[in-house]
Tab-separated table of C-alpha atoms in Angstrom:
chain	number	residue	atom	x	y	z
A	1360	UNK	CA	61.953	48.902	87.246
A	1361	UNK	CA	59.757	51.982	87.809
A	1362	UNK	CA	60.853	55.435	86.665
A	1363	UNK	CA	60.928	56.709	90.238
A	1364	UNK	CA	63.093	53.851	91.429
A	1365	UNK	CA	65.386	54.232	88.412
A	1366	UNK	CA	65.695	57.965	89.144
A	1367	UNK	CA	66.548	57.319	92.795
A	1368	UNK	CA	69.148	54.668	91.995
A	1369	UNK	CA	70.714	56.669	89.146
A	1370	UNK	CA	71.049	59.787	91.283
A	1371	UNK	CA	72.431	57.854	94.254
A	1372	UNK	CA	74.928	55.998	92.049
A	1373	UNK	CA	76.115	59.268	90.458
A	1374	UNK	CA	76.671	60.903	93.816
A	1375	UNK	CA	78.272	57.907	95.543
A	1376	UNK	CA	80.665	57.033	92.719
A	1377	UNK	CA	81.676	60.685	92.371
A	1378	UNK	CA	82.226	61.070	96.111
A	1379	UNK	CA	84.236	57.841	96.396
A	1380	UNK	CA	86.455	58.581	93.388
A	1381	UNK	CA	86.983	62.152	94.542
A	1382	UNK	CA	87.877	60.980	98.046
A	1383	UNK	CA	90.486	58.572	96.723
A	1384	UNK	CA	91.985	61.293	94.556
A	1385	UNK	CA	92.224	63.623	97.531
A	1386	UNK	CA	94.007	61.001	99.651
A	1387	UNK	CA	96.494	60.214	96.890
A	1388	UNK	CA	97.191	63.920	96.379
A	1389	UNK	CA	97.584	64.830	100.062
A	1390	UNK	CA	99.732	61.849	100.983
A	1391	UNK	CA	101.829	61.457	97.837
A	1392	UNK	CA	101.984	65.004	96.406
A	1393	UNK	CA	101.556	66.512	92.912
A	1394	UNK	CA	103.986	64.250	91.047
A	1395	UNK	CA	102.462	60.952	92.151
A	1396	UNK	CA	98.962	62.417	91.768
A	1397	UNK	CA	99.910	63.186	88.174
A	1398	UNK	CA	101.055	59.614	87.533
A	1399	UNK	CA	97.908	58.233	89.154
A	1400	UNK	CA	95.637	60.476	87.060
A	1401	UNK	CA	97.433	59.708	83.802
A	1402	UNK	CA	97.260	55.966	84.385
A	1403	UNK	CA	93.589	55.894	85.410
A	1404	UNK	CA	92.525	58.230	82.573
A	1405	UNK	CA	94.445	56.192	79.988
A	1406	UNK	CA	92.988	52.987	81.371
A	1407	UNK	CA	89.459	54.390	81.199
A	1408	UNK	CA	89.852	55.444	77.558
A	1409	UNK	CA	91.493	52.190	76.423
A	1410	UNK	CA	88.884	50.105	78.256
A	1411	UNK	CA	86.070	52.152	76.726
A	1412	UNK	CA	87.534	51.826	73.231
A	1413	UNK	CA	88.062	48.088	73.676
A	1414	UNK	CA	84.441	47.672	74.773
A	1415	UNK	CA	83.330	48.359	71.175
A	1416	UNK	CA	79.883	49.506	72.301
A	1417	UNK	CA	78.733	46.130	73.628
A	1418	UNK	CA	77.004	47.796	76.589
A	1419	UNK	CA	74.876	50.048	74.368
A	1420	UNK	CA	74.143	47.225	71.922
A	1421	UNK	CA	72.993	44.897	74.697
A	1422	UNK	CA	70.650	47.541	76.108
A	1423	UNK	CA	69.203	48.090	72.630
A	1424	UNK	CA	68.583	44.352	72.167
A	1425	UNK	CA	67.040	44.021	75.620
A	1426	UNK	CA	68.045	40.381	76.022
A	1427	UNK	CA	70.286	38.622	78.529
A	1428	UNK	CA	73.878	38.209	77.250
A	1429	UNK	CA	75.038	34.661	76.577
A	1430	UNK	CA	78.399	33.135	77.500
A	1431	UNK	CA	79.490	33.923	73.954
A	1432	UNK	CA	79.007	37.634	74.627
A	1433	UNK	CA	81.085	37.353	77.810
A	1434	UNK	CA	83.879	35.653	75.868
A	1435	UNK	CA	83.639	38.369	73.206
A	1436	UNK	CA	83.950	41.086	75.855
A	1437	UNK	CA	86.919	39.299	77.436
A	1438	UNK	CA	88.618	38.906	74.050
A	1439	UNK	CA	88.225	42.586	73.217
A	1440	UNK	CA	89.541	43.363	76.695
A	1441	UNK	CA	92.666	41.300	76.039
A	1442	UNK	CA	93.397	43.470	72.996
A	1443	UNK	CA	92.997	46.594	75.114
A	1444	UNK	CA	95.210	45.150	77.834
A	1445	UNK	CA	97.991	44.424	75.339
A	1446	UNK	CA	97.752	48.001	74.047
A	1447	UNK	CA	98.032	49.398	77.566
A	1448	UNK	CA	100.988	47.164	78.383
A	1449	UNK	CA	102.824	48.216	75.213
A	1450	UNK	CA	102.129	51.921	75.819
A	1451	UNK	CA	103.446	51.502	79.356
A	1452	UNK	CA	106.613	49.918	78.011
A	1453	UNK	CA	107.119	52.655	75.403
A	1454	UNK	CA	106.597	55.408	77.954
A	1455	UNK	CA	108.585	53.520	80.628
A	1456	UNK	CA	105.588	53.741	82.934
A	1457	UNK	CA	105.247	50.553	84.996
A	1458	UNK	CA	101.988	51.778	86.541
A	1459	UNK	CA	100.317	51.531	83.123
A	1460	UNK	CA	101.501	47.962	82.884
A	1461	UNK	CA	100.149	47.242	86.357
A	1462	UNK	CA	96.769	48.676	85.317
A	1463	UNK	CA	96.715	46.827	81.984
A	1464	UNK	CA	94.226	44.103	83.126
A	1465	UNK	CA	91.547	46.814	83.414
A	1466	UNK	CA	90.080	46.469	79.873
A	1467	UNK	CA	89.360	42.767	80.475
A	1468	UNK	CA	87.704	43.347	83.853
A	1469	UNK	CA	85.911	46.460	82.585
A	1470	UNK	CA	84.529	44.639	79.548
A	1471	UNK	CA	83.067	41.885	81.711
A	1472	UNK	CA	81.707	44.463	84.153
A	1473	UNK	CA	79.899	46.339	81.378
A	1474	UNK	CA	78.242	43.112	80.194
A	1475	UNK	CA	77.141	42.360	83.751
A	1476	UNK	CA	75.889	45.923	84.137
A	1477	UNK	CA	73.845	45.664	80.931
A	1478	UNK	CA	72.507	42.314	82.143
A	1479	UNK	CA	71.349	43.864	85.405
A	1480	UNK	CA	69.689	46.791	83.630
A	1481	UNK	CA	67.882	44.492	81.181
A	1482	UNK	CA	66.557	42.196	83.893
A	1483	UNK	CA	65.497	45.131	86.057
A	1484	UNK	CA	67.721	44.121	88.966
A	1485	UNK	CA	68.940	46.799	91.360
A	1486	UNK	CA	72.331	45.077	91.126
A	1487	UNK	CA	73.327	47.541	88.386
A	1488	UNK	CA	73.419	50.202	91.111
A	1489	UNK	CA	75.861	48.188	93.227
A	1490	UNK	CA	77.949	47.332	90.178
A	1491	UNK	CA	78.589	51.027	89.653
A	1492	UNK	CA	79.292	51.782	93.307
A	1493	UNK	CA	81.307	48.767	94.540
A	1494	UNK	CA	84.606	49.458	92.761
A	1495	UNK	CA	85.145	53.133	93.767
A	1496	UNK	CA	83.787	52.441	97.270
A	1497	UNK	CA	86.159	49.513	97.832
A	1498	UNK	CA	89.052	51.540	96.448
A	1499	UNK	CA	88.315	54.386	98.846
A	1500	UNK	CA	88.061	51.989	101.800
A	1501	UNK	CA	91.279	50.216	100.838
A	1502	UNK	CA	93.070	53.533	100.322
A	1503	UNK	CA	92.030	54.670	103.802
A	1504	UNK	CA	93.429	51.451	105.262
A	1505	UNK	CA	96.686	51.944	103.341
A	1506	UNK	CA	96.964	55.529	104.602
A	1507	UNK	CA	96.494	54.426	108.210
A	1508	UNK	CA	99.041	51.644	107.731
A	1509	UNK	CA	101.487	54.013	106.057
A	1510	UNK	CA	101.708	51.957	102.862
A	1511	UNK	CA	99.877	54.124	100.313
A	1512	UNK	CA	101.622	54.299	96.950
A	1513	UNK	CA	100.455	54.900	93.395
A	1514	UNK	CA	100.741	51.157	92.772
A	1515	UNK	CA	98.635	50.211	95.799
A	1516	UNK	CA	95.926	52.760	94.896
A	1517	UNK	CA	95.738	51.417	91.347
A	1518	UNK	CA	95.706	47.809	92.547
A	1519	UNK	CA	92.847	48.665	94.926
A	1520	UNK	CA	90.757	49.970	92.002
A	1521	UNK	CA	91.433	46.846	89.940
A	1522	UNK	CA	90.419	44.631	92.848
A	1523	UNK	CA	87.244	46.673	93.292
A	1524	UNK	CA	86.184	46.129	89.679
A	1525	UNK	CA	86.965	42.409	89.883
A	1526	UNK	CA	85.003	42.014	93.123
A	1527	UNK	CA	81.993	43.746	91.536
A	1528	UNK	CA	81.955	41.218	88.665
A	1529	UNK	CA	82.343	38.201	90.937
A	1530	UNK	CA	79.657	39.343	93.373
A	1531	UNK	CA	77.158	39.960	90.581
A	1532	UNK	CA	77.786	36.531	89.034
A	1533	UNK	CA	77.208	34.842	92.383
A	1534	UNK	CA	74.032	36.813	93.072
A	1535	UNK	CA	72.627	36.255	89.569
A	1536	UNK	CA	73.167	32.505	89.719
A	1537	UNK	CA	70.962	32.352	92.804
A	1538	UNK	CA	68.117	33.945	90.855
A	1539	UNK	CA	65.376	31.443	89.843
A	1540	UNK	CA	65.658	30.392	86.210
A	1541	UNK	CA	62.058	31.387	85.427
A	1542	UNK	CA	62.809	34.998	86.485
A	1543	UNK	CA	65.617	35.448	83.981
A	1544	UNK	CA	65.238	37.338	80.717
A	1545	UNK	CA	65.542	35.483	77.368
A	1546	UNK	CA	69.154	34.908	76.417
A	1547	UNK	CA	70.810	36.494	73.405
A	1548	UNK	CA	72.656	33.553	71.863
A	1549	UNK	CA	74.403	33.093	68.529
A	1550	UNK	CA	74.221	36.765	67.519
A	1551	UNK	CA	77.600	37.982	68.742
A	1552	UNK	CA	78.653	39.225	65.289
A	1553	UNK	CA	75.471	41.245	64.826
A	1554	UNK	CA	75.789	42.595	68.340
A	1555	UNK	CA	79.383	43.692	67.697
A	1556	UNK	CA	78.453	45.463	64.450
A	1557	UNK	CA	75.579	47.264	66.125
A	1558	UNK	CA	77.735	48.255	69.081
A	1559	UNK	CA	80.591	49.435	66.867
A	1560	UNK	CA	78.297	51.801	64.979
A	1561	UNK	CA	77.070	53.412	68.207
A	1562	UNK	CA	80.578	53.312	69.643
A	1563	UNK	CA	82.038	55.403	66.833
A	1564	UNK	CA	79.440	58.070	67.579
A	1565	UNK	CA	80.175	58.153	71.333
A	1566	UNK	CA	83.985	57.838	71.360
A	1567	UNK	CA	84.747	61.472	70.368
A	1568	UNK	CA	82.845	62.784	73.397
A	1569	UNK	CA	84.800	60.574	75.778
A	1570	UNK	CA	88.110	61.513	74.162
A	1571	UNK	CA	87.223	65.196	74.366
A	1572	UNK	CA	86.943	64.830	78.137
A	1573	UNK	CA	89.996	62.689	78.922
A	1574	UNK	CA	92.183	63.376	75.882
A	1575	UNK	CA	93.866	66.539	77.233
A	1576	UNK	CA	95.000	64.778	80.407
A	1577	UNK	CA	96.394	61.853	78.420
A	1578	UNK	CA	98.181	64.204	76.032
A	1579	UNK	CA	99.717	66.008	78.995
A	1580	UNK	CA	101.093	62.662	80.137
A	1581	UNK	CA	103.405	62.784	77.125
A	1582	UNK	CA	104.143	66.536	77.184
A	1583	UNK	CA	104.177	67.737	80.780
A	1584	UNK	CA	106.128	67.042	83.924
A	1585	UNK	CA	104.472	64.764	86.457
A	1586	UNK	CA	104.032	67.755	88.782
A	1587	UNK	CA	102.157	69.814	86.171
A	1588	UNK	CA	100.123	66.751	85.307
A	1589	UNK	CA	99.119	66.408	88.961
A	1590	UNK	CA	98.210	70.093	89.249
A	1591	UNK	CA	96.031	69.948	86.142
A	1592	UNK	CA	94.387	66.718	87.277
A	1593	UNK	CA	93.410	68.286	90.596
A	1594	UNK	CA	92.107	71.429	88.886
A	1595	UNK	CA	89.970	69.342	86.546
A	1596	UNK	CA	88.778	67.030	89.298
A	1597	UNK	CA	87.495	69.813	91.544
A	1598	UNK	CA	86.099	71.790	88.610
A	1599	UNK	CA	83.981	68.875	87.421
A	1600	UNK	CA	82.834	68.005	90.948
A	1601	UNK	CA	80.687	71.103	91.492
A	1602	UNK	CA	78.529	70.718	88.349
A	1603	UNK	CA	78.149	66.974	88.951
A	1604	UNK	CA	76.828	67.555	92.458
A	1605	UNK	CA	74.490	70.362	91.385
A	1606	UNK	CA	73.425	68.861	88.064
A	1607	UNK	CA	73.147	65.071	88.278
A	1608	UNK	CA	69.964	64.839	90.365
A	1609	UNK	CA	67.971	67.419	88.341
A	1610	UNK	CA	69.289	65.797	85.150
A	1611	UNK	CA	67.998	62.363	86.136
A	1612	UNK	CA	64.685	63.811	87.331
A	1613	UNK	CA	64.081	65.759	84.138
A	1614	UNK	CA	65.124	62.788	82.011
A	1615	UNK	CA	62.569	60.661	83.878
A	1616	UNK	CA	59.844	63.241	83.218
A	1617	UNK	CA	60.867	63.421	79.573
A	1618	UNK	CA	60.481	59.665	79.199
A	1619	UNK	CA	57.081	59.888	80.890
A	1620	UNK	CA	55.414	62.816	79.106
A	1621	UNK	CA	57.526	63.111	75.936
A	1622	UNK	CA	58.152	66.818	76.600
A	1623	UNK	CA	61.565	66.737	74.946
A	1624	UNK	CA	61.899	70.408	74.020
A	1625	UNK	CA	60.781	71.653	77.449
A	1626	UNK	CA	63.133	69.288	79.258
A	1627	UNK	CA	66.044	70.312	77.039
A	1628	UNK	CA	65.428	74.008	77.719
A	1629	UNK	CA	65.341	73.374	81.451
A	1630	UNK	CA	68.564	71.374	81.356
A	1631	UNK	CA	70.327	74.004	79.235
A	1632	UNK	CA	69.336	76.704	81.711
A	1633	UNK	CA	70.477	74.523	84.573
A	1634	UNK	CA	73.801	73.888	82.805
A	1635	UNK	CA	74.704	77.568	82.622
A	1636	UNK	CA	73.402	78.262	86.115
A	1637	UNK	CA	75.506	75.408	87.499
A	1638	UNK	CA	78.614	76.601	85.678
A	1639	UNK	CA	78.076	80.193	86.815
A	1640	UNK	CA	77.616	79.231	90.463
A	1641	UNK	CA	80.586	76.879	90.450
A	1642	UNK	CA	82.809	79.340	88.608
A	1643	UNK	CA	81.957	82.204	90.953
A	1644	UNK	CA	82.661	80.002	93.971
A	1645	UNK	CA	86.010	78.976	92.453
A	1646	UNK	CA	86.885	82.615	91.756
A	1647	UNK	CA	86.150	83.679	95.323
A	1648	UNK	CA	87.364	80.644	97.255
A	1649	UNK	CA	89.640	78.764	94.869
A	1650	UNK	CA	92.910	79.088	96.763
A	1651	UNK	CA	91.306	78.287	100.094
A	1652	UNK	CA	89.533	75.227	98.713
A	1653	UNK	CA	92.664	73.786	97.100
A	1654	UNK	CA	94.806	74.451	100.177
A	1655	UNK	CA	92.215	72.971	102.539
A	1656	UNK	CA	91.352	69.891	100.497
A	1657	UNK	CA	94.623	69.029	98.770
A	1658	UNK	CA	97.321	70.998	100.580
A	1659	UNK	CA	99.384	74.081	99.817
A	1660	UNK	CA	101.386	72.243	97.141
A	1661	UNK	CA	98.338	72.385	94.857
A	1662	UNK	CA	97.533	76.105	95.209
A	1663	UNK	CA	99.378	76.879	91.908
A	1664	UNK	CA	96.522	75.056	90.144
A	1665	UNK	CA	93.999	77.727	91.176
A	1666	UNK	CA	93.886	79.639	87.869
A	1667	UNK	CA	93.349	76.461	85.903
A	1668	UNK	CA	90.714	75.423	88.441
A	1669	UNK	CA	88.761	78.665	87.929
A	1670	UNK	CA	88.926	78.438	84.144
A	1671	UNK	CA	87.839	74.799	84.064
A	1672	UNK	CA	84.970	75.412	86.479
A	1673	UNK	CA	83.472	78.131	84.279
A	1674	UNK	CA	84.080	75.847	81.271
A	1675	UNK	CA	81.736	73.219	82.701
A	1676	UNK	CA	78.761	75.326	81.545
A	1677	UNK	CA	79.407	74.980	77.778
A	1678	UNK	CA	80.381	71.325	78.320
A	1679	UNK	CA	77.048	70.548	79.975
A	1680	UNK	CA	75.177	72.661	77.408
A	1681	UNK	CA	76.543	70.666	74.495
A	1682	UNK	CA	75.835	67.415	76.371
A	1683	UNK	CA	72.139	68.313	76.627
A	1684	UNK	CA	71.733	69.502	73.051
A	1685	UNK	CA	73.643	66.553	71.624
A	1686	UNK	CA	71.151	64.262	73.367
A	1687	UNK	CA	68.522	65.844	71.115
A	1688	UNK	CA	70.762	65.101	68.144
A	1689	UNK	CA	70.839	61.418	69.078
A	1690	UNK	CA	67.069	61.377	69.567
A	1691	UNK	CA	66.702	62.865	66.066
A	1692	UNK	CA	69.004	60.288	64.505
A	1693	UNK	CA	71.791	62.857	63.992
A	1694	UNK	CA	74.385	61.385	66.329
A	1695	UNK	CA	76.935	61.546	63.508
A	1696	UNK	CA	76.672	65.353	63.514
A	1697	UNK	CA	77.424	65.449	67.250
A	1698	UNK	CA	80.396	63.121	66.695
A	1699	UNK	CA	81.831	65.377	63.972
A	1700	UNK	CA	81.451	68.416	66.244
A	1701	UNK	CA	83.297	66.627	69.040
A	1702	UNK	CA	86.121	65.573	66.711
A	1703	UNK	CA	86.547	69.183	65.548
A	1704	UNK	CA	86.518	70.392	69.158
A	1705	UNK	CA	89.055	67.755	70.212
A	1706	UNK	CA	91.453	68.624	67.385
A	1707	UNK	CA	91.321	72.338	68.244
A	1708	UNK	CA	91.858	71.560	71.945
A	1709	UNK	CA	94.890	69.336	71.372
A	1710	UNK	CA	96.496	71.793	68.929
A	1711	UNK	CA	96.032	74.652	71.404
A	1712	UNK	CA	97.508	72.550	74.218
A	1713	UNK	CA	100.597	71.827	72.124
A	1714	UNK	CA	100.994	75.562	71.450
A	1715	UNK	CA	100.081	77.028	74.848
A	1716	UNK	CA	101.434	74.557	77.406
A	1717	UNK	CA	105.135	75.348	76.761
A	1718	UNK	CA	104.367	79.055	77.330
A	1719	UNK	CA	101.645	79.194	79.978
A	1720	UNK	CA	101.800	75.787	81.671
A	1721	UNK	CA	98.578	74.314	83.036
A	1722	UNK	CA	96.811	77.679	82.697
A	1723	UNK	CA	97.340	77.370	78.965
A	1724	UNK	CA	96.040	73.803	79.063
A	1725	UNK	CA	92.908	74.832	80.968
A	1726	UNK	CA	92.321	77.703	78.518
A	1727	UNK	CA	92.693	75.294	75.597
A	1728	UNK	CA	90.167	72.890	77.096
A	1729	UNK	CA	87.740	75.750	77.782
A	1730	UNK	CA	88.094	76.948	74.178
A	1731	UNK	CA	87.288	73.450	72.933
A	1732	UNK	CA	84.207	73.231	75.157
A	1733	UNK	CA	82.976	76.636	73.954
A	1734	UNK	CA	83.530	75.645	70.330
A	1735	UNK	CA	81.564	72.438	70.870
A	1736	UNK	CA	78.682	74.339	72.500
A	1737	UNK	CA	78.582	76.995	69.757
A	1738	UNK	CA	78.606	74.461	66.923
A	1739	UNK	CA	76.095	72.229	68.666
A	1740	UNK	CA	73.688	75.099	69.308
A	1741	UNK	CA	74.058	76.634	65.842
A	1742	UNK	CA	73.169	73.349	64.141
A	1743	UNK	CA	70.466	72.420	66.630
A	1744	UNK	CA	67.435	73.493	64.630
A	1745	UNK	CA	68.522	72.189	61.253
A	1746	UNK	CA	66.186	69.252	61.940
A	1747	UNK	CA	63.428	69.665	64.555
A	1748	UNK	CA	63.363	67.225	67.468
A	1749	UNK	CA	60.619	64.620	67.222
A	1750	UNK	CA	61.247	62.435	70.229
A	1751	UNK	CA	62.414	62.790	73.791
A	1752	UNK	CA	65.898	61.808	74.855
A	1753	UNK	CA	66.070	58.821	77.139
A	1754	UNK	CA	67.860	58.925	80.495
A	1755	UNK	CA	70.842	57.186	78.891
A	1756	UNK	CA	70.955	59.771	76.109
A	1757	UNK	CA	70.873	62.742	78.458
A	1758	UNK	CA	73.706	61.347	80.600
A	1759	UNK	CA	76.993	63.205	80.473
A	1760	UNK	CA	79.773	60.806	79.393
A	1761	UNK	CA	82.837	61.231	81.564
């Protein structure tokens, strides 16, 4: 697949998946209110983290091998997913949250979807684009139908997302089987153990970043009321939307140029500048129009989230900054340094949340998250030139894990 086509598909997938997921979140919030929005956000965030952990880095390992996954790899992904599903079911039982139990099949479906996605990327099929878009698009469509019919609940919204992921896997299997055998890439067979070890190593380096993003929301699920959880979820959702819309296309374009001309340092400088510019623009807009935006999009019940929304929007700048610089770390073979920085940032964030939430509510939570992002950016930047960059980050390395 050409760089230009890859850029176009990556940018379109980023924008469409973001828009569809955001649209579903808005419908759930407006129709069901802050409490149910909080439950929905906690369940989906927990499911995303458990599914990612259960994946054990198979997606990254398959891309590194560059060979078509065998049936053994699919069974391995399904088996790891079963473990994740059991964990989710047990956590749901302990917390008395039936929605977590309803969502517990996600790690199995997600694991299979990631293998299919890697397969599509390796074989150069545009199907990887549809695999990313189908699930959130179907969920949004189903949610709209449920709203019109007057049957939208947290359970139906979650079930719609599960069905979307399952449909994506089934459709890709059907389409791939119609592909001529001589057009298929060589199959990776009999190396599942090696693949798992390789994926686990990369996984341990990437997990802290993912936890740093979703960990605060999951922690709030055990500390906060459902209403506060919903307010914080909305604040974080809108705050992250502005940088994604202003940053994803230039990010993919610059990553493509980096892969083409190996201008790693120049691309990194441009992305860092763009990160702070994006955060400044989004934060200023939130400061000036925050209440109006929340009232218009979500309803007056979510206006109390405005302070947290403003704080989190400005905090996107250091988050994006550290994402760019840590891509250089991975290109230099120093991914372990980035992982240690993220662990330190996560620990500080969670400790601050435990201290500040009882006093300041979601404003304290947003301030804690912002402090963690700033700490990550400062540490990442201060250690950046310990070892000079020698190679350009790939598009996958410059992507912001969410």
